[in-house]
Coordinates of C-alpha atoms and ligand atoms in Angstrom, one line a residue:
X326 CA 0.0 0.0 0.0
X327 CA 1.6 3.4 -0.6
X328 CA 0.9 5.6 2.2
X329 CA 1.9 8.2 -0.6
X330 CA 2.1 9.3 -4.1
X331 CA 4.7 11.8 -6.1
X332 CA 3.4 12.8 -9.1
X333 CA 5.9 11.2 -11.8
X334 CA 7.1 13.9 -13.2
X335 CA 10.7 13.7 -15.5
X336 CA 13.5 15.9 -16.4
X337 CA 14.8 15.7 -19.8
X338 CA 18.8 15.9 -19.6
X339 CA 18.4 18.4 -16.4
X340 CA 20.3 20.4 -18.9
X341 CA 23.3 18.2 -17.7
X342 CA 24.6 17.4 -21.5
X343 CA 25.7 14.1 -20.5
X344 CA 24.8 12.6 -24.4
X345 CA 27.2 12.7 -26.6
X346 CA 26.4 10.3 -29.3
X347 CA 28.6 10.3 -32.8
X348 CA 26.6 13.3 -34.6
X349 CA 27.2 15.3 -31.5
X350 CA 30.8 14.5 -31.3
X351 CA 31.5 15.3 -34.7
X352 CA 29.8 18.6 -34.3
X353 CA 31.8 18.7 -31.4
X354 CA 35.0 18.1 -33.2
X355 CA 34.2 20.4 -36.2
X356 CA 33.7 23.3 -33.9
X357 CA 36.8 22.8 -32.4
X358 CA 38.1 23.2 -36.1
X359 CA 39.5 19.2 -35.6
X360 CA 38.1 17.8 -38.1
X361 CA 40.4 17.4 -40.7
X362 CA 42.9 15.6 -38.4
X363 CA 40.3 12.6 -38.2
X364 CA 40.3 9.0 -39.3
X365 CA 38.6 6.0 -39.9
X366 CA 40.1 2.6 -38.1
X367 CA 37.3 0.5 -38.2
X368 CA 33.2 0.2 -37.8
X369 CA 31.3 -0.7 -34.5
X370 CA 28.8 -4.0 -34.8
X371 CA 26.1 -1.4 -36.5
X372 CA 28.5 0.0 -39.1
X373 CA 29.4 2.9 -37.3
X374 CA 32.7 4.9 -38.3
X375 CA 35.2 4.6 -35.4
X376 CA 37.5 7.5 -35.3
X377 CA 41.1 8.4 -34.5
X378 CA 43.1 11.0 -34.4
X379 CA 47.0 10.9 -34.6
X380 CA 49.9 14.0 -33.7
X381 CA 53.5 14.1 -32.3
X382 CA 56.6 13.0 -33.8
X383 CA 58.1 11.8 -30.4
X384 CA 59.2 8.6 -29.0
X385 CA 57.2 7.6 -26.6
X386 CA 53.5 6.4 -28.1
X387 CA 50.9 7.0 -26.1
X388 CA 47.1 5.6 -26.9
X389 CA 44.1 6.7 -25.6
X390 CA 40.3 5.9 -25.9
X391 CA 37.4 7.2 -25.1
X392 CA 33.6 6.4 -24.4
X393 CA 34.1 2.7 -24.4
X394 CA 31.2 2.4 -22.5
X395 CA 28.7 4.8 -24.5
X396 CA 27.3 6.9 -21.8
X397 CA 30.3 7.9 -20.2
X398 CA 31.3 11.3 -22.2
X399 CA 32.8 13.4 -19.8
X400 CA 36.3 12.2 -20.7
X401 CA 35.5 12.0 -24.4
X402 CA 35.2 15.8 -24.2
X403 CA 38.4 16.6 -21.9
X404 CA 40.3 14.5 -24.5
X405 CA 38.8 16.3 -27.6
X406 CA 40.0 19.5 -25.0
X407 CA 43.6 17.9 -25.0
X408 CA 43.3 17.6 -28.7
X409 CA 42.6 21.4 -29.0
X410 CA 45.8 22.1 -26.8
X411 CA 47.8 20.0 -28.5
X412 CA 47.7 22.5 -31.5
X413 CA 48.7 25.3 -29.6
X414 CA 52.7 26.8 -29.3
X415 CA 52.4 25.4 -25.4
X416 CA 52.3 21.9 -26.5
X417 CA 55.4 22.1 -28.7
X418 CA 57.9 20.6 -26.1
X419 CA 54.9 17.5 -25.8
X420 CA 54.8 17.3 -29.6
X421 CA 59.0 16.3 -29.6
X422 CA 58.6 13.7 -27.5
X423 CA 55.2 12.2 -27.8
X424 CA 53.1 10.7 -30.3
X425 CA 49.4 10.2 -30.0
X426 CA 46.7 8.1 -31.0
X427 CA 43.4 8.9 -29.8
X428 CA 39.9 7.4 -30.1
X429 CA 37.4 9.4 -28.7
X430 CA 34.9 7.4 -29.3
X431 CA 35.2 3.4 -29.2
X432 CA 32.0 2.4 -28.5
X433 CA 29.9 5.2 -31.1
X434 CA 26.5 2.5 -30.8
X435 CA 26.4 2.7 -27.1
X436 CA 27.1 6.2 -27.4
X437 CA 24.0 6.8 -30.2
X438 CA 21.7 4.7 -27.3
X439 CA 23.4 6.1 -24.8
X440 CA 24.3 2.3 -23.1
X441 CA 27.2 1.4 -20.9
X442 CA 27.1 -2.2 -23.7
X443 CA 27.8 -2.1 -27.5
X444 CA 25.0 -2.8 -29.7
X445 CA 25.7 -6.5 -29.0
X446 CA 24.9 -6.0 -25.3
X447 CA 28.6 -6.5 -24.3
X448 CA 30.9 -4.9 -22.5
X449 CA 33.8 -4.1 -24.6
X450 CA 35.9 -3.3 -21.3
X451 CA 35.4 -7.2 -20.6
X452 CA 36.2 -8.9 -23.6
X453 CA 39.9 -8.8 -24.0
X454 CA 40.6 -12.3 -24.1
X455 CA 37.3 -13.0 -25.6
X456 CA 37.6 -10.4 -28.1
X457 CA 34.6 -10.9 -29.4
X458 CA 33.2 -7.7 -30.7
X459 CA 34.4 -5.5 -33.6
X460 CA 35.5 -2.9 -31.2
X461 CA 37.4 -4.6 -28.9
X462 CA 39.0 -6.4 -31.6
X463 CA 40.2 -2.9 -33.7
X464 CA 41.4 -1.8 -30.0
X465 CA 44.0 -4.9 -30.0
X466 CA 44.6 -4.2 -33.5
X467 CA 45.4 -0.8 -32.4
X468 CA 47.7 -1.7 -29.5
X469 CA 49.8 -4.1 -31.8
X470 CA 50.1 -2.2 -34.9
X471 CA 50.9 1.1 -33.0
X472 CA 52.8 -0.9 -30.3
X473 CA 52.2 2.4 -27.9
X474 CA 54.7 2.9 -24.3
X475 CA 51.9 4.1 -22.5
X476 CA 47.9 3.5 -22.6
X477 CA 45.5 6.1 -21.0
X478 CA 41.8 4.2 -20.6
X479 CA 39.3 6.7 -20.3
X480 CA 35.6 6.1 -18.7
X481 CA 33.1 7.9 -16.4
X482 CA 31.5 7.5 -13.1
X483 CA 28.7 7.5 -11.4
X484 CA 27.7 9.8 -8.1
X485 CA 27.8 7.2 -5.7
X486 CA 31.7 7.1 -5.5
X487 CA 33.4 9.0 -2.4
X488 CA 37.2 9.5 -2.2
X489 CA 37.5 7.0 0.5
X490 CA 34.9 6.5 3.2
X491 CA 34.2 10.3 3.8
X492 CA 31.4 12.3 2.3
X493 CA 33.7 13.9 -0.5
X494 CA 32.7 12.7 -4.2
X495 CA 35.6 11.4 -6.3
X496 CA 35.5 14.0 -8.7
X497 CA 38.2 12.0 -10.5
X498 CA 39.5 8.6 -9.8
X499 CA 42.5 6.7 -11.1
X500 CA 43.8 3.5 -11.4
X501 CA 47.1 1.5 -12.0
X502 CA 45.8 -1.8 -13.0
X503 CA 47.3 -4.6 -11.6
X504 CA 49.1 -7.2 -14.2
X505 CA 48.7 -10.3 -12.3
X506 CA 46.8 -12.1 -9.7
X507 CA 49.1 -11.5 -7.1
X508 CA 48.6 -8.2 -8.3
X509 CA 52.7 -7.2 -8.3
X510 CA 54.5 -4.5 -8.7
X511 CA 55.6 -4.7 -12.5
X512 CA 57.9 -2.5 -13.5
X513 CA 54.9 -1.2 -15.9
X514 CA 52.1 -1.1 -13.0
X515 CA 54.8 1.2 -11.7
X516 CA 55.2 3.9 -14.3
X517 CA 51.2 4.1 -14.3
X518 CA 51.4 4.6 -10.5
X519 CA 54.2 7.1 -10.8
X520 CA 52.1 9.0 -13.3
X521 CA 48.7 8.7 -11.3
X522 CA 51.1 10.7 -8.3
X523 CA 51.8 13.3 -10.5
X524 CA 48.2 14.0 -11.7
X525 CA 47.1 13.7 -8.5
X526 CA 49.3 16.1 -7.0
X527 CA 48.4 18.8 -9.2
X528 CA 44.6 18.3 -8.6
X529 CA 44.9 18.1 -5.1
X530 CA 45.8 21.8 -5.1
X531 CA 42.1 22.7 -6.6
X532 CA 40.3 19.5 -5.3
X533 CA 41.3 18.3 -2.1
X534 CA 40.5 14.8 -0.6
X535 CA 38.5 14.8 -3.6
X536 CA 40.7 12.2 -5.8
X537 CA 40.1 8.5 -5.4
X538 CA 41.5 5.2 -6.2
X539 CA 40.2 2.2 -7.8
X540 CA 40.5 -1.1 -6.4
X541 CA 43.1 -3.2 -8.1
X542 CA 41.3 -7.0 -8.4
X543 CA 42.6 -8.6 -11.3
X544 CA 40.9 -9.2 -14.4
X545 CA 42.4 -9.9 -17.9
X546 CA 39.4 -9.3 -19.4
X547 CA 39.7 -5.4 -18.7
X548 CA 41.9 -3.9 -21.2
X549 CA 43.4 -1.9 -18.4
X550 CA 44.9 -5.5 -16.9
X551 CA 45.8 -7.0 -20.1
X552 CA 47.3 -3.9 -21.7
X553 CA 49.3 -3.6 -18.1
X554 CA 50.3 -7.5 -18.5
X555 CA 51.9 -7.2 -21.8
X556 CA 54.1 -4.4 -19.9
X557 CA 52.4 -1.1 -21.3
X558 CA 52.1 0.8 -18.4
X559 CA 48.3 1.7 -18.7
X560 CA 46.0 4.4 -16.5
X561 CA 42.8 4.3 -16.1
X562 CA 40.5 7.7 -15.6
X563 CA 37.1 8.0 -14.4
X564 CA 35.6 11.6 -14.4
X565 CA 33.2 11.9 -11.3
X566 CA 31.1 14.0 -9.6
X567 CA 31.8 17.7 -8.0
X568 CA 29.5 19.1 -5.0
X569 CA 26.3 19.9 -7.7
X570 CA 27.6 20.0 -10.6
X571 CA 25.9 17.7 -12.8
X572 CA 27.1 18.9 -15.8
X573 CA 31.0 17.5 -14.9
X574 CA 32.6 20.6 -15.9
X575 CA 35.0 20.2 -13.3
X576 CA 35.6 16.6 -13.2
X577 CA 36.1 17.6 -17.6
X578 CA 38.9 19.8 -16.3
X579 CA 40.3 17.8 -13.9
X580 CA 40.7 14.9 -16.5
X581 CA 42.4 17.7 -18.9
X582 CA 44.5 19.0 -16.5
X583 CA 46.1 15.4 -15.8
X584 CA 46.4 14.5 -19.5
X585 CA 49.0 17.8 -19.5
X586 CA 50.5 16.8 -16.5
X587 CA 51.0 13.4 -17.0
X588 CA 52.4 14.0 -21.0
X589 CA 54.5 16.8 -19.2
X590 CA 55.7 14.2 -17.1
X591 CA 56.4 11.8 -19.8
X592 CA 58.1 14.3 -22.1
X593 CA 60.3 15.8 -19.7
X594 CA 61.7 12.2 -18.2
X595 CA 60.8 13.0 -14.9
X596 CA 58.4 10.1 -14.0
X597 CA 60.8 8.6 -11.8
X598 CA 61.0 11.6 -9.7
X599 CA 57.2 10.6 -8.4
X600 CA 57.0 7.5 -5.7
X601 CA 55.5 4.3 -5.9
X602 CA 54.4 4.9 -2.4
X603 CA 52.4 8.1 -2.9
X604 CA 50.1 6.2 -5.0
X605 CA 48.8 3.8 -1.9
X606 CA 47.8 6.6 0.5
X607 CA 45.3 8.0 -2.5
X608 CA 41.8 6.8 -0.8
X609 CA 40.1 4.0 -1.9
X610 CA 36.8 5.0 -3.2
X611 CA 33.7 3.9 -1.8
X612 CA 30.2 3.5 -3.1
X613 CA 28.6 5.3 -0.2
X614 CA 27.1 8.2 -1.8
X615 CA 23.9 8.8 -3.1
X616 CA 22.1 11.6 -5.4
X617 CA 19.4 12.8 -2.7
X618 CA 18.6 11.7 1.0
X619 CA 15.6 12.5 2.6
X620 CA 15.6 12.7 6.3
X621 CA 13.1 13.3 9.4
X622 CA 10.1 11.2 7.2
X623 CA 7.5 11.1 9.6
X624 CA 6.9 7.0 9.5
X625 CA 3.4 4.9 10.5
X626 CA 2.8 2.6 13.0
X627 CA 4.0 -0.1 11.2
X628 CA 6.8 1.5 9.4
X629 CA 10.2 0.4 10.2
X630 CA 12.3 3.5 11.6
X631 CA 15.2 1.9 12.9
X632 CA 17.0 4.2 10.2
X633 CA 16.0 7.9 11.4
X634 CA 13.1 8.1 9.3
X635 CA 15.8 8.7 6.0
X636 CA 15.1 7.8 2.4
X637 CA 17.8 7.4 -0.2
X638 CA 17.2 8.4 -3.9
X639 CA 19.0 8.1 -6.6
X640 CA 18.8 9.5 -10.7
X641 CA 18.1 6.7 -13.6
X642 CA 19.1 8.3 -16.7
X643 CA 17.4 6.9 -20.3
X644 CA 17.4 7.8 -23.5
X645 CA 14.1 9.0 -24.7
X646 CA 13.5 10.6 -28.0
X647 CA 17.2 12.0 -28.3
X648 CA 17.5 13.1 -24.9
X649 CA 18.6 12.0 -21.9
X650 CA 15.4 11.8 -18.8
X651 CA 16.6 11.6 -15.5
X652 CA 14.1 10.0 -12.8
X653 CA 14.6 9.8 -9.8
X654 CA 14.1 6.4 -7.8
X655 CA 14.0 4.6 -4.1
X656 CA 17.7 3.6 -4.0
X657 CA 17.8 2.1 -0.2
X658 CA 17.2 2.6 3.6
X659 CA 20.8 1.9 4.6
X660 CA 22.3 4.0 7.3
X661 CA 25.7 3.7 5.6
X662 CA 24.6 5.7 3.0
X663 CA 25.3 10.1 2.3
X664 CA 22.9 11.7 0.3
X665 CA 24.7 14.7 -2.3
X666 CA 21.6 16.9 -1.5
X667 CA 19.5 16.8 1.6
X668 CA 16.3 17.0 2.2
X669 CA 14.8 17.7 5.7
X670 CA 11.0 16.4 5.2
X671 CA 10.0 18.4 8.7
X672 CA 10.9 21.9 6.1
X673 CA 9.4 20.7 3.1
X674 CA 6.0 22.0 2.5
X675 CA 4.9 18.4 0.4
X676 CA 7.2 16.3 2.9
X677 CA 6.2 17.0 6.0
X678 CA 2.4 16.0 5.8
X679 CA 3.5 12.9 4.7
X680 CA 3.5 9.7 7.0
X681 CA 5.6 7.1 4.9
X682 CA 4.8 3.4 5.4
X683 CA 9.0 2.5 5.4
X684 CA 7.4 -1.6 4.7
X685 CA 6.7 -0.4 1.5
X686 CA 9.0 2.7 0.9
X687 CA 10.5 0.2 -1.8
X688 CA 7.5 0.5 -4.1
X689 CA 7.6 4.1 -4.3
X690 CA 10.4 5.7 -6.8
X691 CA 8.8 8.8 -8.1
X692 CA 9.7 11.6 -6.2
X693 CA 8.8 14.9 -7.8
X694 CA 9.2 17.3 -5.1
X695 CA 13.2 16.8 -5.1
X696 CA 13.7 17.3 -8.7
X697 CA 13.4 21.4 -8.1
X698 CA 17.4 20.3 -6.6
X699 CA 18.9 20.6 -9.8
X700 CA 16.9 22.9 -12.0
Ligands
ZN940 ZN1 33.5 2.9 -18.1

């Protein structure tokens, strides 16, 4: 029984630009005046073009990807920012030393239905042994032919991450991923952690406590681990979230800002002056947060309010008709959690006439009176 009802109300996009699908990002490119510097490597499973771009006349290769998983286009837009600066004077010294190879966009289906899965429903970030898509198999193509010194893997994450077990988003989070079970310290796995220090240092000045670290299970599957295995020291990104900004502008720069440092870093043969040790005591991130929490609920009788009365919410995001529509929907009741926003229902003019049957809080996931939060 619902004790009550939101009116189910959704918010296309919240204006939070999170699609990018492949007409977008050649748009994108082209307005950037890019264009011309693109190729073709190969088509997705539906025959879509998948794009490179290539610059530098330096020594040490570096390869980097983008939207693998289609709906993550933060990064896909601080590397297409990279791109831009690597056509100014300031990049010169970078140009000497480095040569790129960049795919912004690896998985362009999941990117046109906005989907985490290529068209085939598969993960392409778990299918490097398999290789059993066209996308994961022009990646290794990619890595063989180009036979790069360094990989940079570039995804997206959601909200719920904190920068260890503190209320602090991960607005970006990194990871040197291990090349074994036993998950050792390769000389590779090294170089990735030295670089990861190096970023991190930088954006601690402008994010503090707000950079996290991935854990390091093993699995050859991930390109990460098997590009890491065959000795290419390989780093993984994951733009996050910052305080309310939905939009990830600052998790966009944050990722831009460590591409620089770290091909600094590379082109000036300083990596070794950054320690191994600096990357352990970046937090771990935990999965603690959540979009909204709603606190001080006044329950029933036979509502369980072992948990302070508090309600945790969290955004769906779905494609529909070209846009992306957030909705927000019951998430949990556990303590442990930390909502982003917070609600008290005692000061909420809907809320607080509301007594909320917490037996069957799990049936109710509209929630219109938050969404006024982000608009
Ligand atoms: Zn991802």
């Amino acid at each position: 029984m619902f004790v009550f009802t939101f009116v189910h109300m959704k918010i296309k996009d919240l204006n939070q630009n999170r699609l990018l699908n492949p007409s977008m990002l050649y748009k994108f490119i082209e307005g950037k005046d890019l264009l011309s510097h693109l190729k073709i490597l190969g088509t997705s499973v539906e025959a879509r073009p998948i794009y490179a771009f290539s610059i530098g006349k330096g020594s040490n290769k570096i390869l980097m990807w983008s939207q693998m998983h289609g709906n993550e286009s933060t990064t896909t837009k601080a590397l297409v920012d990279f791109w831009s600066f690597l056509k100014t004077d300031q990049a010169e010294d970078i140009l000497k030393e480095c040569t790129f190879l960049m795919i912004p966009q690896l998985n362009p289906d999941g990117s046109e239905a906005y989907t985490r899965l290529n068209a085939n429903a598969i993960d392409l970030n778990r299918d490097f042994i398999d290789l059993s898509q066209p996308e994961s198999r022009l990646l290794r193509k990619i890595y063989d032919d180009f036979k790069p010194n360094y990989c940079f893997n570039l995804h997206g994450q959601r909200t719920i991450f904190s920068a260890g077990k503190t209320p602090i988003p991960a607005t970006v989070s990194f990871l040197a991923p291990s090349a074994d079970l036993e998950r050792s310290l390769t000389p590779a796995r090294q170089l990735a952690m030295k670089l990861i220090v190096a970023a991190n240092k930088k954006l601690q000045s402008y994010l503090p406590n707000a950079v996290g670290r991935y854990d390091d299970v093993f699995n050859i599957n991930c390109a990460g681990d098997y590009f890491t295995a065959k000795g290419t020291p390989t780093v993984l990104f994951e733009a996050g979230h910052y305080t309310q900004d939905y939009k990830r502008k600052t998790s966009r720069k944050a990722v831009f800002d460590a591409l620089i440092v770290m091909c600094e870093v590379i082109s000036l043969g300083k990596i070794d002056s950054f320690s191994v040790n600096d990357y352990s005591k970046i937090p771990e991130n935990h999965k603690n947060l959540r979009d909204i929490e709603i606190f001080n609920l006044k329950g029933t009788s036979k509502g369980v309010l072992s948990n302070k009365n508090t309600v945790f919410v969290q955004y769906k995001e779905e494609l529909e008709d070209g846009a992306v529509v957030w909705s927000p929907a019951f998430d949990s009741l556990n303590e442990e959690h930390e909502g982003l926003n917070k609600i008290n229902a005692e000061n909420h003019s809907d809320l607080k006439n509301i007594s909320v049957d917490f037996d069957e809080i799990k049936n109710i996931t509209k929630m219109i009176s938050l969404l006024s939060l982000h608009q």
